[in-house]
CSV table of C-alpha atoms and ligand atoms in Angstrom, one decimal:
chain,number,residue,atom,x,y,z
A,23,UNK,CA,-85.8,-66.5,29.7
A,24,UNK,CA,-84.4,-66.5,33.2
A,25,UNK,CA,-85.4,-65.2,35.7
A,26,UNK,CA,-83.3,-65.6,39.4
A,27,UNK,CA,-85.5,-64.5,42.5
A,28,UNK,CA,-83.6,-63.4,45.7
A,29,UNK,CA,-86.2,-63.3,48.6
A,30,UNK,CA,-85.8,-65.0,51.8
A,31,UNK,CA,-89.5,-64.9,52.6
A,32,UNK,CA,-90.7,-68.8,50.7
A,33,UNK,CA,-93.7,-68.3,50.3
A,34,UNK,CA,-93.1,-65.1,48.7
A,35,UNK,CA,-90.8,-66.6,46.7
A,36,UNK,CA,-92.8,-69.7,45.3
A,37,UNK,CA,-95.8,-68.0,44.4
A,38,UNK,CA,-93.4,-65.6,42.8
A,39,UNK,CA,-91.6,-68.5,40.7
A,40,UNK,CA,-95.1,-70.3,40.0
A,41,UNK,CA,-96.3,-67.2,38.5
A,42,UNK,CA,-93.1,-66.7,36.5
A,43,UNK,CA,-93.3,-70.3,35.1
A,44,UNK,CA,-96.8,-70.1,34.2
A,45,UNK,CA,-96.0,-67.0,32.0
A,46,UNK,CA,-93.5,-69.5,30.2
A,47,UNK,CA,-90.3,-67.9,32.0
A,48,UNK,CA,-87.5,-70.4,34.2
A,49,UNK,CA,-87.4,-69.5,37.5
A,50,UNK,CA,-84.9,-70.4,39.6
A,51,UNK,CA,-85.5,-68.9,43.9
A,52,UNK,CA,-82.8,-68.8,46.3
A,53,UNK,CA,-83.4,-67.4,50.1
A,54,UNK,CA,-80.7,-65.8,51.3
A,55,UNK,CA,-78.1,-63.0,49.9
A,56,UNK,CA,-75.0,-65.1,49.9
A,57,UNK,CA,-76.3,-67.6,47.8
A,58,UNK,CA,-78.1,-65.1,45.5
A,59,UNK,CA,-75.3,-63.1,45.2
A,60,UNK,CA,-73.3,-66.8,43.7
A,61,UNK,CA,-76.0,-67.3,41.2
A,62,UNK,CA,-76.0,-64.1,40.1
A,63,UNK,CA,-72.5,-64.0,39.4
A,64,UNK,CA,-73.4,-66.8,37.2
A,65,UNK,CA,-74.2,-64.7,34.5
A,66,UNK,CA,-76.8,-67.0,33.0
A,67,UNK,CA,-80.0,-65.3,33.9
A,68,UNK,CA,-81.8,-62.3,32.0
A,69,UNK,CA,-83.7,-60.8,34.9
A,70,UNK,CA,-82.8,-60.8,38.5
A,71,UNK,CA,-85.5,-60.0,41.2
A,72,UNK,CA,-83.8,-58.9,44.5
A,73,UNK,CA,-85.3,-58.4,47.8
A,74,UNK,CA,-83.4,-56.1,50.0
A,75,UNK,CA,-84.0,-57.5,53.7
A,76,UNK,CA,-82.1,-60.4,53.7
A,77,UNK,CA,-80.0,-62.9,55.4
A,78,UNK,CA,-76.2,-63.0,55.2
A,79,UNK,CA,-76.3,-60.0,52.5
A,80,UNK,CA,-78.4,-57.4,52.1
A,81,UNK,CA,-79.9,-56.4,48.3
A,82,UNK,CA,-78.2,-53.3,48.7
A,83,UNK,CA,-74.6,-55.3,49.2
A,84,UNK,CA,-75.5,-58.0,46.3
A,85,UNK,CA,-76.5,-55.2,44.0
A,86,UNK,CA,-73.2,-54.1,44.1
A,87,UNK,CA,-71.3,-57.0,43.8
A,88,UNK,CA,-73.1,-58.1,40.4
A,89,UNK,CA,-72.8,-54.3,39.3
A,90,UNK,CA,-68.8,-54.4,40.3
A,91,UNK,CA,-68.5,-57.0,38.3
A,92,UNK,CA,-69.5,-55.7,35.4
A,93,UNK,CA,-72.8,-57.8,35.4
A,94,UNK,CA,-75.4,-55.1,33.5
A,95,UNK,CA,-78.5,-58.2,34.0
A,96,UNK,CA,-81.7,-55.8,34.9
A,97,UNK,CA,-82.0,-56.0,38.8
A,98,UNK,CA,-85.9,-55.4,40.3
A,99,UNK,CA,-86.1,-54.9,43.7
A,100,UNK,CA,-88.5,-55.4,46.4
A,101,UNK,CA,-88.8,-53.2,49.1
A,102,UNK,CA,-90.8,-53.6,52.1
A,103,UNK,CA,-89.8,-50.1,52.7
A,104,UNK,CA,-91.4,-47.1,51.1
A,105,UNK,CA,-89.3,-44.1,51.6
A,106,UNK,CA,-88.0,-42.3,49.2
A,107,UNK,CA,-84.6,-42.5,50.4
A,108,UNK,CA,-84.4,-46.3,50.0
A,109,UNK,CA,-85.0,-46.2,46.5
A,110,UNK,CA,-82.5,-43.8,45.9
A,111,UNK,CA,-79.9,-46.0,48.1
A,112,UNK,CA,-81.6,-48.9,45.5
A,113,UNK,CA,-81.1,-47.2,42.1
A,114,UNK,CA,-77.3,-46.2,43.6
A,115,UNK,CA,-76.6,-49.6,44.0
A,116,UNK,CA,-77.1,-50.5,40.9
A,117,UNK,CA,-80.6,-51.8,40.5
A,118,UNK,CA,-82.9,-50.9,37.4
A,119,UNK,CA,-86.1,-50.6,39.0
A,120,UNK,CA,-88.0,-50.4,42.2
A,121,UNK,CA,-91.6,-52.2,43.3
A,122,UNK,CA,-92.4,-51.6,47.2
A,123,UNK,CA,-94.5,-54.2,48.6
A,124,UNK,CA,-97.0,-55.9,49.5
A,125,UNK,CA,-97.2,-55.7,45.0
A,126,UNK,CA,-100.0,-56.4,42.5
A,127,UNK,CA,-99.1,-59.7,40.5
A,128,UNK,CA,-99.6,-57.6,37.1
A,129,UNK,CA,-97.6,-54.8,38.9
A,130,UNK,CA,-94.8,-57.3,38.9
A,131,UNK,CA,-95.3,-58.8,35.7
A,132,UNK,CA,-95.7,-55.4,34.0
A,133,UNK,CA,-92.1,-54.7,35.5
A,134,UNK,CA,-90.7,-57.6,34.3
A,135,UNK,CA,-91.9,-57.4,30.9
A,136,UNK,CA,-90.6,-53.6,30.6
A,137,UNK,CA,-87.1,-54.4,32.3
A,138,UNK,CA,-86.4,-57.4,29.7
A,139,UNK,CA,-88.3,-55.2,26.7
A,140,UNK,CA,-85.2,-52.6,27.6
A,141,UNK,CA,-82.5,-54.7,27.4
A,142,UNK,CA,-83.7,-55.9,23.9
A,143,UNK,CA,-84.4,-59.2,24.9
A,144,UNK,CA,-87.8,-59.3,24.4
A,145,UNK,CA,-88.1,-58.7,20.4
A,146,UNK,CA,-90.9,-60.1,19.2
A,147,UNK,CA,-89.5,-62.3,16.4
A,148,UNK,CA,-85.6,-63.6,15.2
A,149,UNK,CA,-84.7,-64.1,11.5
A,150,UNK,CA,-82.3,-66.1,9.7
A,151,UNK,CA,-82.5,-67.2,5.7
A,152,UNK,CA,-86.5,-67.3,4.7
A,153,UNK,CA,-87.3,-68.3,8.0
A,154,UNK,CA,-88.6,-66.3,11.2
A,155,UNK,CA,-88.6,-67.1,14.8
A,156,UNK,CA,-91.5,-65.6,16.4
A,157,UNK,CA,-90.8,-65.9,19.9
A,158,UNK,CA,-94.9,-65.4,21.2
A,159,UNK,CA,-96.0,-68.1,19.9
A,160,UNK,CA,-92.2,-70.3,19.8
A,161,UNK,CA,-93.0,-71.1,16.1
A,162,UNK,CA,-91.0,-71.6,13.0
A,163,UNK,CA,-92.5,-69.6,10.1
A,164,UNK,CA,-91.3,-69.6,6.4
A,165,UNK,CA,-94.0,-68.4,4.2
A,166,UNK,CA,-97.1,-70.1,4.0
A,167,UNK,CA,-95.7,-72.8,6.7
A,168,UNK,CA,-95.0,-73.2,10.4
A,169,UNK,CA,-94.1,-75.5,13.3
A,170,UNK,CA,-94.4,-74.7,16.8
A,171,UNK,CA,-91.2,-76.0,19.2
A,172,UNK,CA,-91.5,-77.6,22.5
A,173,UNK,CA,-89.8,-75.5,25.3
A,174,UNK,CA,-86.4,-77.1,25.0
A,175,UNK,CA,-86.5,-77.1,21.3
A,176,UNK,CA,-87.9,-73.2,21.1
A,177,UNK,CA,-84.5,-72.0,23.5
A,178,UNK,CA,-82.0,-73.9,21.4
A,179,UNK,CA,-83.5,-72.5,18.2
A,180,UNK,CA,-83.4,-68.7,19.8
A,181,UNK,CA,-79.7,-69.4,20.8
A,182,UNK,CA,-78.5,-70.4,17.4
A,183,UNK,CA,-80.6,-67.5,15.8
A,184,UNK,CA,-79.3,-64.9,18.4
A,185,UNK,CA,-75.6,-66.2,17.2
A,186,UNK,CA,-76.3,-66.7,13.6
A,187,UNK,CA,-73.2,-67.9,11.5
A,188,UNK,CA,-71.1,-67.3,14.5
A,189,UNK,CA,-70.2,-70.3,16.1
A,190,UNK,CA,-72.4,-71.5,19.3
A,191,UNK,CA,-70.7,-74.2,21.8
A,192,UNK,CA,-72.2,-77.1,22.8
A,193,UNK,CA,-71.2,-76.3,26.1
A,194,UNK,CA,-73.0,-72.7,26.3
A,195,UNK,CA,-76.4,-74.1,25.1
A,196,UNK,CA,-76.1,-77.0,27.5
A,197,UNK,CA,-75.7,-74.2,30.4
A,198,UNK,CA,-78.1,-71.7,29.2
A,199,UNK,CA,-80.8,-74.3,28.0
A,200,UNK,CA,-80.4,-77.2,31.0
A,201,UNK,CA,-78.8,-74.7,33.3
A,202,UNK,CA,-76.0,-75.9,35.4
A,203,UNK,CA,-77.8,-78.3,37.9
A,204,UNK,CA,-79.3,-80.5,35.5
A,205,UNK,CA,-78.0,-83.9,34.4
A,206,UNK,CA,-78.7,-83.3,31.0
A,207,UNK,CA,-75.3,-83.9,28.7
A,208,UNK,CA,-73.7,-82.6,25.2
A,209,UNK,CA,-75.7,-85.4,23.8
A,210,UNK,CA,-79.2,-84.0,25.0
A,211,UNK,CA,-78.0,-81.1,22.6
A,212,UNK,CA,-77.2,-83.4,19.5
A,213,UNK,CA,-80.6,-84.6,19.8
A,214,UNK,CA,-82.7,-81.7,20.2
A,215,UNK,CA,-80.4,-80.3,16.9
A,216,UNK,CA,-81.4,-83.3,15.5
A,217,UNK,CA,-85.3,-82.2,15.8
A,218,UNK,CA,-84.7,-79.2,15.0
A,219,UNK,CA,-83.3,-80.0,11.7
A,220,UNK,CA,-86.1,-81.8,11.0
A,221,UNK,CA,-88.5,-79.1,11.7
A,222,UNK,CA,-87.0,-76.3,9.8
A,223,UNK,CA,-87.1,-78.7,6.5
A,224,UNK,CA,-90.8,-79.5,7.2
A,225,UNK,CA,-91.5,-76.1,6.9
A,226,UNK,CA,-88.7,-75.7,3.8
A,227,UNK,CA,-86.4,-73.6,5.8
A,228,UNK,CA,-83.0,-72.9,3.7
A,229,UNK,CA,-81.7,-72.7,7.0
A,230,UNK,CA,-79.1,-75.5,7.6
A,231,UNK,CA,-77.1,-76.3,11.4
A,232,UNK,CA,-74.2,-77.2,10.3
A,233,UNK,CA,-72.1,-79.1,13.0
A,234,UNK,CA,-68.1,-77.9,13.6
A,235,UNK,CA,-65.8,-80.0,14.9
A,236,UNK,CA,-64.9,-79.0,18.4
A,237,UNK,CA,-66.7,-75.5,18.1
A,238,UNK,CA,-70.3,-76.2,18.1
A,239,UNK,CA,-73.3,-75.2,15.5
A,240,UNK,CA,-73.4,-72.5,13.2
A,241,UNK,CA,-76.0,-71.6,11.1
A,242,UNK,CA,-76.0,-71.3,7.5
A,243,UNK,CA,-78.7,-70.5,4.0
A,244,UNK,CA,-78.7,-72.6,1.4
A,245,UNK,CA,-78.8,-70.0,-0.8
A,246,UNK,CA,-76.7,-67.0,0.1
A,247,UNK,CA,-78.7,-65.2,3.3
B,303,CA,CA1,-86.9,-60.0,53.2
């Protein structure tokens, strides 16, 4: 899960990414509305947490943009302002919830959890063939046997279950697993496949990634799923 932060006060910001990280989320923290408004646009992020004093564009002004757009990600915004009127101006601009500061940590977290819960992002498991997902603990279960991922391994696997046997570029799971500032290459995605593979028949998956030319990874049963 990703989570974008738009808040031009840093410090703010970083303890806000730190605690977002330690709860296993990216977090990615820009400081001024311009640029947030960019990344936003991005599409790549799940949850977007949007102050509205800020330089260059105000959360109000980027709240729109991503809604004219068409972008539906969840927006949270922080408000140093407590009037009722602002949170109306808020929800009217598009965003899906409203936490006035100075905030409790859980408060936020709390928020976070709900807004992705909403969107039906946040089910606890995925399942393809004989095999489950569960996406608490980032294991692979079938039956009696499991194997837990590493980070990397845990958001490829989600990707291919979330697209099942439709096809899933290499591209897209470089962007939405590396993100688009990373160095990592088409290979990096090969190879975590590769561990995958072996994972799921450790555990005697009948799932099988099956590798198309040009398209990208689909997933398959054995047996008919
Ligand atoms: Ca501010």
């Amino acid at each position: 899960m990703k989570i974008l932060i738009i808040e031009d006060e840093k410090v703010l910001a970083e303890s806000l990414k730190r605690i977002l990280e330690s709860k296993g989320f990216e977090a990615e923290a820009v400081h001024d509305g311009e640029s947030g408004e960019q990344y936003a646009l991005l599409n790549i992020y799940d949850l977007i947490i949007l102050d509205i004093m800020l330089p260059k564009k105000n959360g109000y002004q980027v709240a729109r943009s991503i809604r004219s757009k068409h972008n539906a990600t969840p927006i949270l915004m922080l408000t140093a302002k407590s009037d009722i009127e602002d949170k109306v101006d808020g929800l009217n601009a598009g965003a899906d919830y409203y936490l006035t500061k100075p905030f409790d940590m859980r408060e936020l977290l709390a928020c976070v959890n709900a807004l992705l819960r909403r969107q039906g992002s946040q089910v606890n498991e995925l399942v393809f063939g004989n095999t489950r997902l569960d996406l608490e603990s980032a294991s692979l279960i079938c039956g009696e046997n499991n194997v837990r991922l590493s980070a990397r391994e845990f958001e490829v696997m989600r990707m291919l279950m979330v697209s099942g046997a439709h096809h899933m570029s290499k591209e897209t799971l470089l962007t939405k697993v590396w993100g688009y500032d990373s160095n990592a290459v088409e290979n990096h995605v090969e190879v975590y496949v590769g561990f995958l593979r072996k994972k799921l028949m450790s555990i005697g998956s009948d799932i099988r990634i099956e590798t198309v030319r040009r398209l990208g990874y689909h997933l398959e049963c054995e047996k008919p799923c």
